[in-house]
Coordinates of C-alpha atoms in Angstrom, one line a residue:
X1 CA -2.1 -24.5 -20.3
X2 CA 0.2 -21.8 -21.9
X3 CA 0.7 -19.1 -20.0
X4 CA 1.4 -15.7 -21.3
X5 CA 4.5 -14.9 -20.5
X6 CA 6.6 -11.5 -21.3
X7 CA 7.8 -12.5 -24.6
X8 CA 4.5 -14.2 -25.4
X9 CA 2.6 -10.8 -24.6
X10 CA 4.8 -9.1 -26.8
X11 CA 4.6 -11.1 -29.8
X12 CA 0.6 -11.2 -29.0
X13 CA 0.5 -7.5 -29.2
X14 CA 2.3 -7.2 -32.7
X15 CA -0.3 -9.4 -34.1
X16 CA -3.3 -7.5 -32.7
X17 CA -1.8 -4.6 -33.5
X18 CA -0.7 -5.4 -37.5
X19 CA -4.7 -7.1 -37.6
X20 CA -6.6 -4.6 -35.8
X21 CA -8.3 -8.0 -34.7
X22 CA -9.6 -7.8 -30.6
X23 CA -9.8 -11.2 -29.4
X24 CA -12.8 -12.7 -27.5
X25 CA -12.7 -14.1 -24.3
X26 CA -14.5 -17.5 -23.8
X27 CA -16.7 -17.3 -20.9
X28 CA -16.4 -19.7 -17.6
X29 CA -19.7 -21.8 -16.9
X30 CA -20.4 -21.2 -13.0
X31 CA -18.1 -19.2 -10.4
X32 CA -15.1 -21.7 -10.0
X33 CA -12.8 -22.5 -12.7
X34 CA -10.7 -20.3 -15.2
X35 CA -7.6 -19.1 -16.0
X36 CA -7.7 -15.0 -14.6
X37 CA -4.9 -13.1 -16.6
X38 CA -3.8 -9.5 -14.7
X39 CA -2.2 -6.7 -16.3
X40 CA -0.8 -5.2 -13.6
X41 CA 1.9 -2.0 -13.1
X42 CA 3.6 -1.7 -9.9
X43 CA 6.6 -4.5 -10.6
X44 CA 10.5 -4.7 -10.3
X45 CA 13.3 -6.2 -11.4
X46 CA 14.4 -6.1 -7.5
X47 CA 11.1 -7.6 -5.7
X48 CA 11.6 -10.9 -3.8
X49 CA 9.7 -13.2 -2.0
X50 CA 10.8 -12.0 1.4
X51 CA 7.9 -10.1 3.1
X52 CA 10.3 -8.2 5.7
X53 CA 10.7 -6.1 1.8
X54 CA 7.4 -5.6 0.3
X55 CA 6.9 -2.5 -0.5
X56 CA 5.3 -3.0 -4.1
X57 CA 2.0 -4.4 -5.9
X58 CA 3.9 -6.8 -6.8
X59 CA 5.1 -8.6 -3.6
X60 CA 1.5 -7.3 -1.8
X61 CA 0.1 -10.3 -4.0
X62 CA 1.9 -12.8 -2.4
X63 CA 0.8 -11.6 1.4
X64 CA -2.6 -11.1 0.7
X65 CA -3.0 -14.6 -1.6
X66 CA -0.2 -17.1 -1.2
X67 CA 0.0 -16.0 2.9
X68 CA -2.5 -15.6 5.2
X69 CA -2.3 -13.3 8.5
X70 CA -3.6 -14.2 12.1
X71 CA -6.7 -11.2 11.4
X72 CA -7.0 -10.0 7.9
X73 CA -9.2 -7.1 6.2
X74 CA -12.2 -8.3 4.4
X75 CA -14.5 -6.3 2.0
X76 CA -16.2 -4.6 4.2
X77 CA -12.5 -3.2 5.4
X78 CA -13.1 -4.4 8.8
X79 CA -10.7 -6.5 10.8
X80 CA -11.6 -10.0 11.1
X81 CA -10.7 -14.1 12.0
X82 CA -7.6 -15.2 9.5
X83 CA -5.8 -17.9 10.9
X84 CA -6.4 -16.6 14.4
X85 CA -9.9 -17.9 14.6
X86 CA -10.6 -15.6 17.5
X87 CA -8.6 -13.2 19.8
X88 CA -8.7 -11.6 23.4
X89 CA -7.3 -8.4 24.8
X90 CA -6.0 -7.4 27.6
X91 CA -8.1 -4.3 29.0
X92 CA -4.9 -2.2 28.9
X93 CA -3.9 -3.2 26.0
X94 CA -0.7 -4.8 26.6
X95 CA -1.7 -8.6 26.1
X96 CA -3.1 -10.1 23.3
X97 CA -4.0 -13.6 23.2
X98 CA -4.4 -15.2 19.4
X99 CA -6.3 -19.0 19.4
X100 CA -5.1 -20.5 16.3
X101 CA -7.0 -22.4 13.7
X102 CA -6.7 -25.7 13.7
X103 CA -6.7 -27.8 10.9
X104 CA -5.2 -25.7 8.0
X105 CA -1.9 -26.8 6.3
X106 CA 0.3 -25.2 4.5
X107 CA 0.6 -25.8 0.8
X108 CA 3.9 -28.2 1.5
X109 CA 1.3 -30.3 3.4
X110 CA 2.8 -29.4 7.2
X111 CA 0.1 -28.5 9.5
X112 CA -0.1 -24.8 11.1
X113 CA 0.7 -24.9 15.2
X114 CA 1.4 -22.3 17.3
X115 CA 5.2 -23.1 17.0
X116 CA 4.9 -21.2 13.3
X117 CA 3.0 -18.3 14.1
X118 CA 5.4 -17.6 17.2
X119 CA 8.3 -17.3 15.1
X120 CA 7.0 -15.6 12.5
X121 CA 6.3 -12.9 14.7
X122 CA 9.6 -13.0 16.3
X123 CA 11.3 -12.2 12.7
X124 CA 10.1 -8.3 13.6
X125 CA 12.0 -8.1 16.8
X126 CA 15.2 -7.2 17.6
X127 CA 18.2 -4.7 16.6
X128 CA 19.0 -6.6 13.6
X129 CA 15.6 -7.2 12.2
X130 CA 14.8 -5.8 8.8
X131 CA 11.4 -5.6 9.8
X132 CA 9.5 -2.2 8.9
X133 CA 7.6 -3.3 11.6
X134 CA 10.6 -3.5 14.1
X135 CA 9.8 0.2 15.5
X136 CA 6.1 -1.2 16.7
X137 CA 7.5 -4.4 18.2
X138 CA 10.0 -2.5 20.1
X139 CA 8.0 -2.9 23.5
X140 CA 7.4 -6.6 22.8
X141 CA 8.6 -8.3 25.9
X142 CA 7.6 -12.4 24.9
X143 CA 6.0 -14.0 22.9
X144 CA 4.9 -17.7 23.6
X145 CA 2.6 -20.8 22.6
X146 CA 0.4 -22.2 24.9
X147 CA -1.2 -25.2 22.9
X148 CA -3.3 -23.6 20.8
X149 CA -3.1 -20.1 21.8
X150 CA -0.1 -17.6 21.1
X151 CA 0.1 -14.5 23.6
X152 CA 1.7 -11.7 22.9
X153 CA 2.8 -9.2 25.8
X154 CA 4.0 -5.7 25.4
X155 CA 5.9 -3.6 28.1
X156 CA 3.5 -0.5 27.1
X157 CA -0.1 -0.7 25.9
X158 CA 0.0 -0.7 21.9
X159 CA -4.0 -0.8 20.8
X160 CA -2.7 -1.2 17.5
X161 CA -1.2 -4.3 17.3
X162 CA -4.4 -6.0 16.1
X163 CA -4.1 -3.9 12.9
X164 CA -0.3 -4.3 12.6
X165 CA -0.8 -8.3 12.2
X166 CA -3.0 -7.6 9.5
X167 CA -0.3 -5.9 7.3
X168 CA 1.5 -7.6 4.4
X169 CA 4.5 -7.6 6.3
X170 CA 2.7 -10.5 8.7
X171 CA 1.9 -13.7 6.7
X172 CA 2.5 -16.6 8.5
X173 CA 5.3 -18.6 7.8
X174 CA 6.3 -22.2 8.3
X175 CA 9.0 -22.4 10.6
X176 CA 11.6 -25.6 10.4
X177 CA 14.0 -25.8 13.3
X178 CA 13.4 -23.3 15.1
X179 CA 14.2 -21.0 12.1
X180 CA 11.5 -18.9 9.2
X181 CA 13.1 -19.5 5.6
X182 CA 11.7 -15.6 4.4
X183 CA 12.1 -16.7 1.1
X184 CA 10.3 -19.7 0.9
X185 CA 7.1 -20.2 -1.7
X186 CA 5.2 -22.0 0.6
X187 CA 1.9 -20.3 2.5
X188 CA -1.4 -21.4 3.4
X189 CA -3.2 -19.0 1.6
X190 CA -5.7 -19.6 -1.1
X191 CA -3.2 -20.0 -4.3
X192 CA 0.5 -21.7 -4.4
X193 CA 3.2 -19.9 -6.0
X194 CA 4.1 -21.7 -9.4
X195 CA 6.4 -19.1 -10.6
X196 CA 8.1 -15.5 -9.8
X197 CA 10.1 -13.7 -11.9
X198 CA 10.8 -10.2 -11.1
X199 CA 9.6 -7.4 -12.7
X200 CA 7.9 -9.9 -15.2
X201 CA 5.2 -12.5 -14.2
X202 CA 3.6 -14.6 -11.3
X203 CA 1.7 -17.6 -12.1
X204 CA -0.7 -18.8 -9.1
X205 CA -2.4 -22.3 -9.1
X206 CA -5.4 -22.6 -6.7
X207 CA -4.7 -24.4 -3.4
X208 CA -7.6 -27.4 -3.4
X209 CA -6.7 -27.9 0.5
X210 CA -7.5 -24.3 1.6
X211 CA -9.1 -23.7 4.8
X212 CA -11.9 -21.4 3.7
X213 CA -13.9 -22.7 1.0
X214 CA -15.8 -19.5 0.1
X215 CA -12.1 -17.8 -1.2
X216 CA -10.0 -18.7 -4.5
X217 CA -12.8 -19.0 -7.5
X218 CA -9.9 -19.1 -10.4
X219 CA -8.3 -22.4 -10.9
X220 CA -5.2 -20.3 -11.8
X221 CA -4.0 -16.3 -12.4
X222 CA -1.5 -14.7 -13.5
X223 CA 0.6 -12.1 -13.2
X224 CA 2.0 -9.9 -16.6
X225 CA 3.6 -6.7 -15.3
X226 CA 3.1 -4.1 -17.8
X227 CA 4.6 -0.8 -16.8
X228 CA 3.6 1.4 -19.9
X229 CA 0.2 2.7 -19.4
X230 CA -0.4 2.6 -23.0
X231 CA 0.8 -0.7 -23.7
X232 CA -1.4 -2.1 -20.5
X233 CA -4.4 -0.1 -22.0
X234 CA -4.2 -1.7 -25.2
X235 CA -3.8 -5.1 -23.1
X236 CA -7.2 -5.1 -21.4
X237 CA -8.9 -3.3 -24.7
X238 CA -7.5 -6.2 -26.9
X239 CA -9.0 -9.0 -24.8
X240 CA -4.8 -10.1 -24.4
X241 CA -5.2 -9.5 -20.0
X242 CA -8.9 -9.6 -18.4
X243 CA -7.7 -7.0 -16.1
X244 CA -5.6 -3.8 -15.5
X245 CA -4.9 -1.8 -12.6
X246 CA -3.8 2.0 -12.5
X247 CA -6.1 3.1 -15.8
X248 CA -4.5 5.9 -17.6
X249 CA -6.9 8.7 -16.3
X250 CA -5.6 10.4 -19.5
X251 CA -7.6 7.6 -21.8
X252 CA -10.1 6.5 -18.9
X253 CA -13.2 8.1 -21.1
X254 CA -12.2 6.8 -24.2
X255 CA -11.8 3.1 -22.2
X256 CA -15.1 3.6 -20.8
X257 CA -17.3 3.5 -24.5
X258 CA -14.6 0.1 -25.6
X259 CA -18.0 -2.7 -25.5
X260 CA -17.0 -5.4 -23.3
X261 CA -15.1 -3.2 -20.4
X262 CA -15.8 -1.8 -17.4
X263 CA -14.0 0.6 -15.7
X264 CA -14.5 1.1 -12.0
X265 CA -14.0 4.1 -9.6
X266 CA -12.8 3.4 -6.2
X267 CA -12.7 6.3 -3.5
X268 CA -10.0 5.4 -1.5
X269 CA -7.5 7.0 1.6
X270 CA -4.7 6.7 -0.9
X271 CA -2.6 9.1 -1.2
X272 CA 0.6 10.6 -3.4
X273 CA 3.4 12.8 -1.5
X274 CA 6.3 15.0 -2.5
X275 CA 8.7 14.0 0.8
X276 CA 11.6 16.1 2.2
X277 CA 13.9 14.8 4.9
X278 CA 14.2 17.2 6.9
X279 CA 17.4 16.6 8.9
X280 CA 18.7 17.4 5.6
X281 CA 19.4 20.9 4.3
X282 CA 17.4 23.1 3.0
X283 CA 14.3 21.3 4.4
X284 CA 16.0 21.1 8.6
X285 CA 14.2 24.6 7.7
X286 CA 10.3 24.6 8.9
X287 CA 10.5 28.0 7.0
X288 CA 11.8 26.1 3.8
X289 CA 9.4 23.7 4.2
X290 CA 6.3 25.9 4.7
X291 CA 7.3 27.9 1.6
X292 CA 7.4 24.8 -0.6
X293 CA 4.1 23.7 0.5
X294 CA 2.1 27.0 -0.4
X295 CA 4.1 26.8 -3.7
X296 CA 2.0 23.5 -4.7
X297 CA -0.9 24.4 -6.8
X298 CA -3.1 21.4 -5.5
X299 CA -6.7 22.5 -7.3
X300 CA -4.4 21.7 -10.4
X301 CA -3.0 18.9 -9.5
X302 CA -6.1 17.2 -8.9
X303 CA -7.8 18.5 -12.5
X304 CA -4.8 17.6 -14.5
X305 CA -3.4 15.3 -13.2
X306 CA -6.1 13.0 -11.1
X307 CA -9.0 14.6 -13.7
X308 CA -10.8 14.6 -10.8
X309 CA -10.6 11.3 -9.6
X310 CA -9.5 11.9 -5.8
X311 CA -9.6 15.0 -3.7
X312 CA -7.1 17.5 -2.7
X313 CA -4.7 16.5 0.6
X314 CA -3.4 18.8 3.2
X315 CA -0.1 17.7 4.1
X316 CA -0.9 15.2 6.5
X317 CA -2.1 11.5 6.0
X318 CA -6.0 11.0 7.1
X319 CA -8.1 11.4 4.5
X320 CA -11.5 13.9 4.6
X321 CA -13.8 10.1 5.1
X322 CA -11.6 8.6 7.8
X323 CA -13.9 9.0 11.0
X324 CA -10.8 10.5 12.9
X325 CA -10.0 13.3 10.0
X326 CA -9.5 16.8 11.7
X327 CA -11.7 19.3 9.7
X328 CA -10.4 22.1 11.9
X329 CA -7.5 22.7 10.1
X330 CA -7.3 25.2 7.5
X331 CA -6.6 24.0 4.3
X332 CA -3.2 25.0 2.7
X333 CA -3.4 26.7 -1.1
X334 CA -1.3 27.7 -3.4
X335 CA 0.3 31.4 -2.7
X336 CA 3.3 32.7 -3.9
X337 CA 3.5 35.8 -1.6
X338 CA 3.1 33.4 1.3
X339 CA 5.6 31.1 -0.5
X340 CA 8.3 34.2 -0.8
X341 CA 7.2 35.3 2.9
X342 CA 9.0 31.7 4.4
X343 CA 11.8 31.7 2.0
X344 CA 12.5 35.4 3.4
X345 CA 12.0 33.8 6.9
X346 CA 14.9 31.4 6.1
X347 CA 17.4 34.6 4.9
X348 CA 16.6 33.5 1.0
X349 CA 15.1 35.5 -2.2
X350 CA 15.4 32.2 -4.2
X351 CA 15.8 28.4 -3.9
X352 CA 17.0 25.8 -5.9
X353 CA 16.0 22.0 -5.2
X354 CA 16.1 18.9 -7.0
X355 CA 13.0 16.6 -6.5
X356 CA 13.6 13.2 -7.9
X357 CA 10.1 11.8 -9.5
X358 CA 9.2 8.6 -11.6
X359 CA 5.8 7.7 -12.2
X360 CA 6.4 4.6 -10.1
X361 CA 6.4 6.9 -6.9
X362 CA 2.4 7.7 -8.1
X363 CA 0.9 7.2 -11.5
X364 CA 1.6 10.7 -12.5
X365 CA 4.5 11.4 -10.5
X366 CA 6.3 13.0 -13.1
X367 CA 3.9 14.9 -14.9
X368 CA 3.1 16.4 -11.7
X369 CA 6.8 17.3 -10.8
X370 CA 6.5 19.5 -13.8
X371 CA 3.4 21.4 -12.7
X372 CA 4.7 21.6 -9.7
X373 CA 7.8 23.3 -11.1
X374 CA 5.7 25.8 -13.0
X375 CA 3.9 27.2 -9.8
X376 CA 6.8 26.7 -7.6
X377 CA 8.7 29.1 -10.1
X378 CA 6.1 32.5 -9.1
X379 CA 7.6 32.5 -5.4
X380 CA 11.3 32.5 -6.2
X381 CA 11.0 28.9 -5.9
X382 CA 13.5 26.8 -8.7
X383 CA 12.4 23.2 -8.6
X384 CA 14.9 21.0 -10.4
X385 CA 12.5 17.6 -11.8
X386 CA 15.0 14.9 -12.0
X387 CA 13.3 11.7 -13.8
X388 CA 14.1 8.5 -12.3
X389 CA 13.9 5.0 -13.6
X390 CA 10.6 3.4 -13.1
X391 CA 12.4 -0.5 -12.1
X392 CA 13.9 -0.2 -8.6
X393 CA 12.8 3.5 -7.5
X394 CA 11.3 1.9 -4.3
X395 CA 15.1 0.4 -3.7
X396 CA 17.3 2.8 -5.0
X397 CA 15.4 6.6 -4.6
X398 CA 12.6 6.5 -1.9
X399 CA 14.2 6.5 1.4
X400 CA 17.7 7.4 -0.3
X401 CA 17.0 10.6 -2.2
X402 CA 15.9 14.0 0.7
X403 CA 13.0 15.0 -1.7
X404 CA 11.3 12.5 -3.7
X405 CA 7.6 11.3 -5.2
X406 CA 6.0 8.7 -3.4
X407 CA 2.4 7.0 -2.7
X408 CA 1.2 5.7 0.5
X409 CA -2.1 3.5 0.6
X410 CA -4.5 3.5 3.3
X411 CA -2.9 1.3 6.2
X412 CA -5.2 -0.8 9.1
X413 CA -5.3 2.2 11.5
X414 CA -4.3 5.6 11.8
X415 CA -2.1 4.6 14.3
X416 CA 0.1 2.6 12.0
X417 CA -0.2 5.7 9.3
X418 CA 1.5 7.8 12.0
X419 CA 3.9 5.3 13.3
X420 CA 5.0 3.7 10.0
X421 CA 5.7 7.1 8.2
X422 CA 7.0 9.7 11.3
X423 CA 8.3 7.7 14.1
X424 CA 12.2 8.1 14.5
X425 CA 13.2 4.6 14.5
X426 CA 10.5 3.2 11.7
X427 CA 11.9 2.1 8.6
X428 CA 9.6 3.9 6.1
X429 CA 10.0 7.2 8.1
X430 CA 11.0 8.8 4.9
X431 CA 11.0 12.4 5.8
X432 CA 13.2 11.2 8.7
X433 CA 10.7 12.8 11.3
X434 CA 12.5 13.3 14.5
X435 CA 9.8 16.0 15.8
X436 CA 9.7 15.2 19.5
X437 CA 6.1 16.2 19.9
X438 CA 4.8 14.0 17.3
X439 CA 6.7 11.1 18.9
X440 CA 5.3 11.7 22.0
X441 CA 1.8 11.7 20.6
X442 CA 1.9 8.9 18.5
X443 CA 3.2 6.9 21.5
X444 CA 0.1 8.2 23.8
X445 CA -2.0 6.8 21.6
X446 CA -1.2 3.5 21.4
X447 CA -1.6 3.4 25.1
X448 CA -5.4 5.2 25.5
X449 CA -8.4 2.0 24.5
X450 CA -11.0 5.3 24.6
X451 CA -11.5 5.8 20.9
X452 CA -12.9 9.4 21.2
X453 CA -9.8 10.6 23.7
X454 CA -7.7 8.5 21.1
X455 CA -9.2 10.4 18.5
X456 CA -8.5 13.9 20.0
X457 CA -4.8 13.0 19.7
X458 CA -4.5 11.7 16.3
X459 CA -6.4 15.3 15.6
X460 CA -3.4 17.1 17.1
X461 CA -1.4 14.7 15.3
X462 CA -2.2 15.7 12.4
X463 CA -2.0 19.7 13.3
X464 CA 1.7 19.5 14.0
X465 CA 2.3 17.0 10.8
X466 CA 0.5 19.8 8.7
X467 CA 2.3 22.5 9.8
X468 CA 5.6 21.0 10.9
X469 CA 5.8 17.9 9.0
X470 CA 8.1 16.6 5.8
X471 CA 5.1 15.5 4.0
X472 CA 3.7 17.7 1.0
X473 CA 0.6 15.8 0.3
X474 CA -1.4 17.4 -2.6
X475 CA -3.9 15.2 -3.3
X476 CA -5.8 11.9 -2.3
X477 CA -6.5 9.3 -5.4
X478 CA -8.9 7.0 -6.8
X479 CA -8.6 4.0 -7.6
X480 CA -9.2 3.0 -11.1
X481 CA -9.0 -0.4 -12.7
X482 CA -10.8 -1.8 -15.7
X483 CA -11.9 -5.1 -15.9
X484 CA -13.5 -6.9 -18.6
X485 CA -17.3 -7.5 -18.2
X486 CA -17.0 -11.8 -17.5
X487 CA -14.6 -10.4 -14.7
X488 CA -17.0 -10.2 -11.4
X489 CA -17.0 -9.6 -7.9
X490 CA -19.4 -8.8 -5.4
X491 CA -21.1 -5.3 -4.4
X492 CA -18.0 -4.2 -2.2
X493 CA -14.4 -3.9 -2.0
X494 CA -11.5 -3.3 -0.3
X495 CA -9.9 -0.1 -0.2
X496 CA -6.6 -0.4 1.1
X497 CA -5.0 -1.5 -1.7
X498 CA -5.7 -1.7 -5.8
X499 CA -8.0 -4.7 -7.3
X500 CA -10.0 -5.5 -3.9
X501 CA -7.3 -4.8 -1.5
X502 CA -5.1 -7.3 -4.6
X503 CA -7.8 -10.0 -3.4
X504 CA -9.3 -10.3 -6.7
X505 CA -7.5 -13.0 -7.2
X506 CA -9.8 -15.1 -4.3
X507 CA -12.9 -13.3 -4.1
X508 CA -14.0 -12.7 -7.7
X509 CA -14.7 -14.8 -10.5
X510 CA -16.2 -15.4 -13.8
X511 CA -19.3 -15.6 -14.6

């Protein structure tokens, strides 16, 4: 089979291009079989196999289709049996007992035990783990195989651990003397890594030994990254990729009347972020801070920029469909009095910032920068847009630069989207939260199994990240992908992530 690699798409798209021809896609007989081609932007030069580093689109495929997790999401976006084929926990919520499947192997042939899933976990403890994770496994005390069954014992109660082993960050790993090789290719999900180049292509072949037999319909898929949104437009309308992710909302209408595409419209918890750090001056100033977030225009964020495919955010990180979403607190607006009321506050008649944006942060990033500058400008407020390169902003901007454009997606539990983003020692606390009342909170939650009293916390939670917080969060996003019509899947999808939580790989097909 010849694959279509990046100099192969090129030349592809110079012919289609010169002919004005739109080649035709020959249509699989039955639901297994087929050779699925993705479009996809979200790649860099800098991505690796190592899952302690995912933080793209691009390294999310391998965790979610090349790796499997003890629980995993499914459709439905409900937790349920991955290689853990059941679970028990403690009612305090400091034990958690994981009974491992038994008969899957990994794609190198070795058969899963206890012994891999043990260390695998253990690759998140410690001072010198890289882990993201390493903030949440803090208050592991052992971890240990018994047969069959792993347990897992914390010093405190942590009722989201469950939903931290169904994060990318968890695949399972084989381990080899006592040691995980991060890097390694081989998984026991439902395709095996053929190839990985960075920032380029992935080619997946489908795994004929895989444990569940209802998963991985494509005999093989691959990977093009295309980072142009008009050059991955003209992909998917050309017939060159069967499907593309992140659809220029710009040219979405005109996509939508091309015979022979769909394009789909996701409601998601997703959402895009202007982030301060604010140990760092000017925005260790709550006054600073509250200033710049009444000088965001959100209403036209959303209609220009999202053209009304998501919903406006308020500065914190549930969205307005998450059962534990606060409705009492007043939504923030643009006002430049109130804006030039804060920046008087902090001594000032004028700032001057730079916020460093690339449309890898958010589709959009950029042009929303812009806008941003324009209404920030009314309250005194100079925003200076500096345009980053799209190819390493997640490794060389976000978590490096103090104010900077950035997307989160909707994580397992609100838990995790409080203690991933503004606990003091978590690796993608990028607005360097050190707010003692919001550590506190977050950490009584974790220990309280009632969801309603649990619930009550999250809602102050969110208070004091609204009004205190480094996040300005304008607006909440769709997703939208386009597929071509002999591209199907079933009636839902998961929302965590673009393309089916990036499962389309396993659960759709052609028909």
């Amino acid at each position: 089979m010849q694959y279509l690699n990046r100099r192969r798409f090129m030349q592809l798209s110079a012919a289609v291009a010169a002919s004005g021809f739109a080649p035709g896609f020959a249509r699989a007989e039955g639901k297994r079989g087929g050779h699925l081609r993705v479009g996809l932007a979200g790649g860099s030069s800098q991505d690796t196999l190592d899952q302690l580093t995912y933080v793209s689109d691009a390294t999310w495929i391998f965790s979610s289709n090349v790796r499997n997790n003890l629980v995993e999401i499914d459709e439905l976006n409900q937790q349920v049996p991955g290689l853990a084929e059941r679970w028990e926990v403690s009612p305090d919520a400091t034990r958690f007992s994981f009974f491992i499947r038994k008969g899957v192997t990994f794609h190198s042939g070795k058969t899963l035990t206890a012994d891999d899933v043990v260390a695998s976990l253990n690759i998140h403890r410690g001072e010198t783990s890289q882990s993201p994770a390493k903030e949440e496994m803090r208050d592991v005390v052992d971890i240990k195989a018994d047969g069959s069954r792993v347990d897992v014992t914390f010093s405190t109660p942590n009722i989201d651990f469950l939903s931290l082993v169904t994060t990318f960050n968890f695949g399972i790993l084989p381990v080899a003397d006592g040691k995980i090789d991060r890097l390694t290719k081989d998984g026991t999900g439902p395709y095996m890594l053929e190839s990985f180049e960075p920032g380029q292509s992935i080619i997946l072949k489908r795994n004929p030994n895989y444990w569940k037999p209802e998963a991985g319909f494509f005999d093989t898929a691959e990977v093009t990254f295309i980072e142009d949104d008009a050059a991955r437009m003209n992909a998917i309308r050309t017939g060159l990729v069967d499907v593309v992710n992140k659809v220029d909302l710009k040219t979405a209408s005109v996509l939508k009347r091309v015979k022979g595409i769909r394009v789909e419209d996701i409601k998601t918890e997703q959402f895009n972020s202007f982030a301060m750090m604010i140990d760092t001056a000017p925005f260790n100033d709550n006054n600073i801070r509250l200033a710049l977030k009444y000088g965001v225009n959100r209403e036209e964020l959303v209609k220009k920029i999202l053209l009304g495919y998501g919903s406006i955010g308020n500065d914190h990180p549930v969205g307005v469909t998450n059962k534990f979403f606060n409705s009492q607190i007043q939504q923030t607006e643009f006002d430049a009095d109130k804006a030039k009321y804060y920046l008087k506050q902090a001594g000032l008649t004028r700032l001057d910032v730079s916020l460093s944006a690339s449309d890898a942060g958010f589709p959009g990033a950029v042009g929303s920068s812009s806008l941003y500058q324009s209404s920030a400008a009314a309250a005194g407020i100079n925003i200076n847009v500096v345009r980053e390169p799209n190819d390493g902003f997640y490794e060389n901007v976000w978590l490096k630069k103090p104010f900077a454009t950035v997307f989160w997606g909707k994580l397992a539990s609100v838990g995790l989207q409080f203690s991933q983003a503004y606990l003091p020692g978590a690796t993608w606390n990028e607005t360097h939260c050190n707010l003692p009342q919001v550590t506190e909170l977050i950490r009584t939650a974790r220990g309280i199994v009632d969801e309603t009293k649990r619930g009550e916390i999250y809602h102050e939670l969110q208070s004091v990240i609204h009004e205190q917080g480094g996040s300005i969060i304008p607006m909440f996003t769709n997703f939208v992908w386009a597929v071509r019509d002999n591209v199907q899947h079933g009636p839902n999808l998961q929302n965590d992530l673009t393309l089916d939580g990036l499962k389309c790989f396993q659960r759709w097909w052609f028909a």
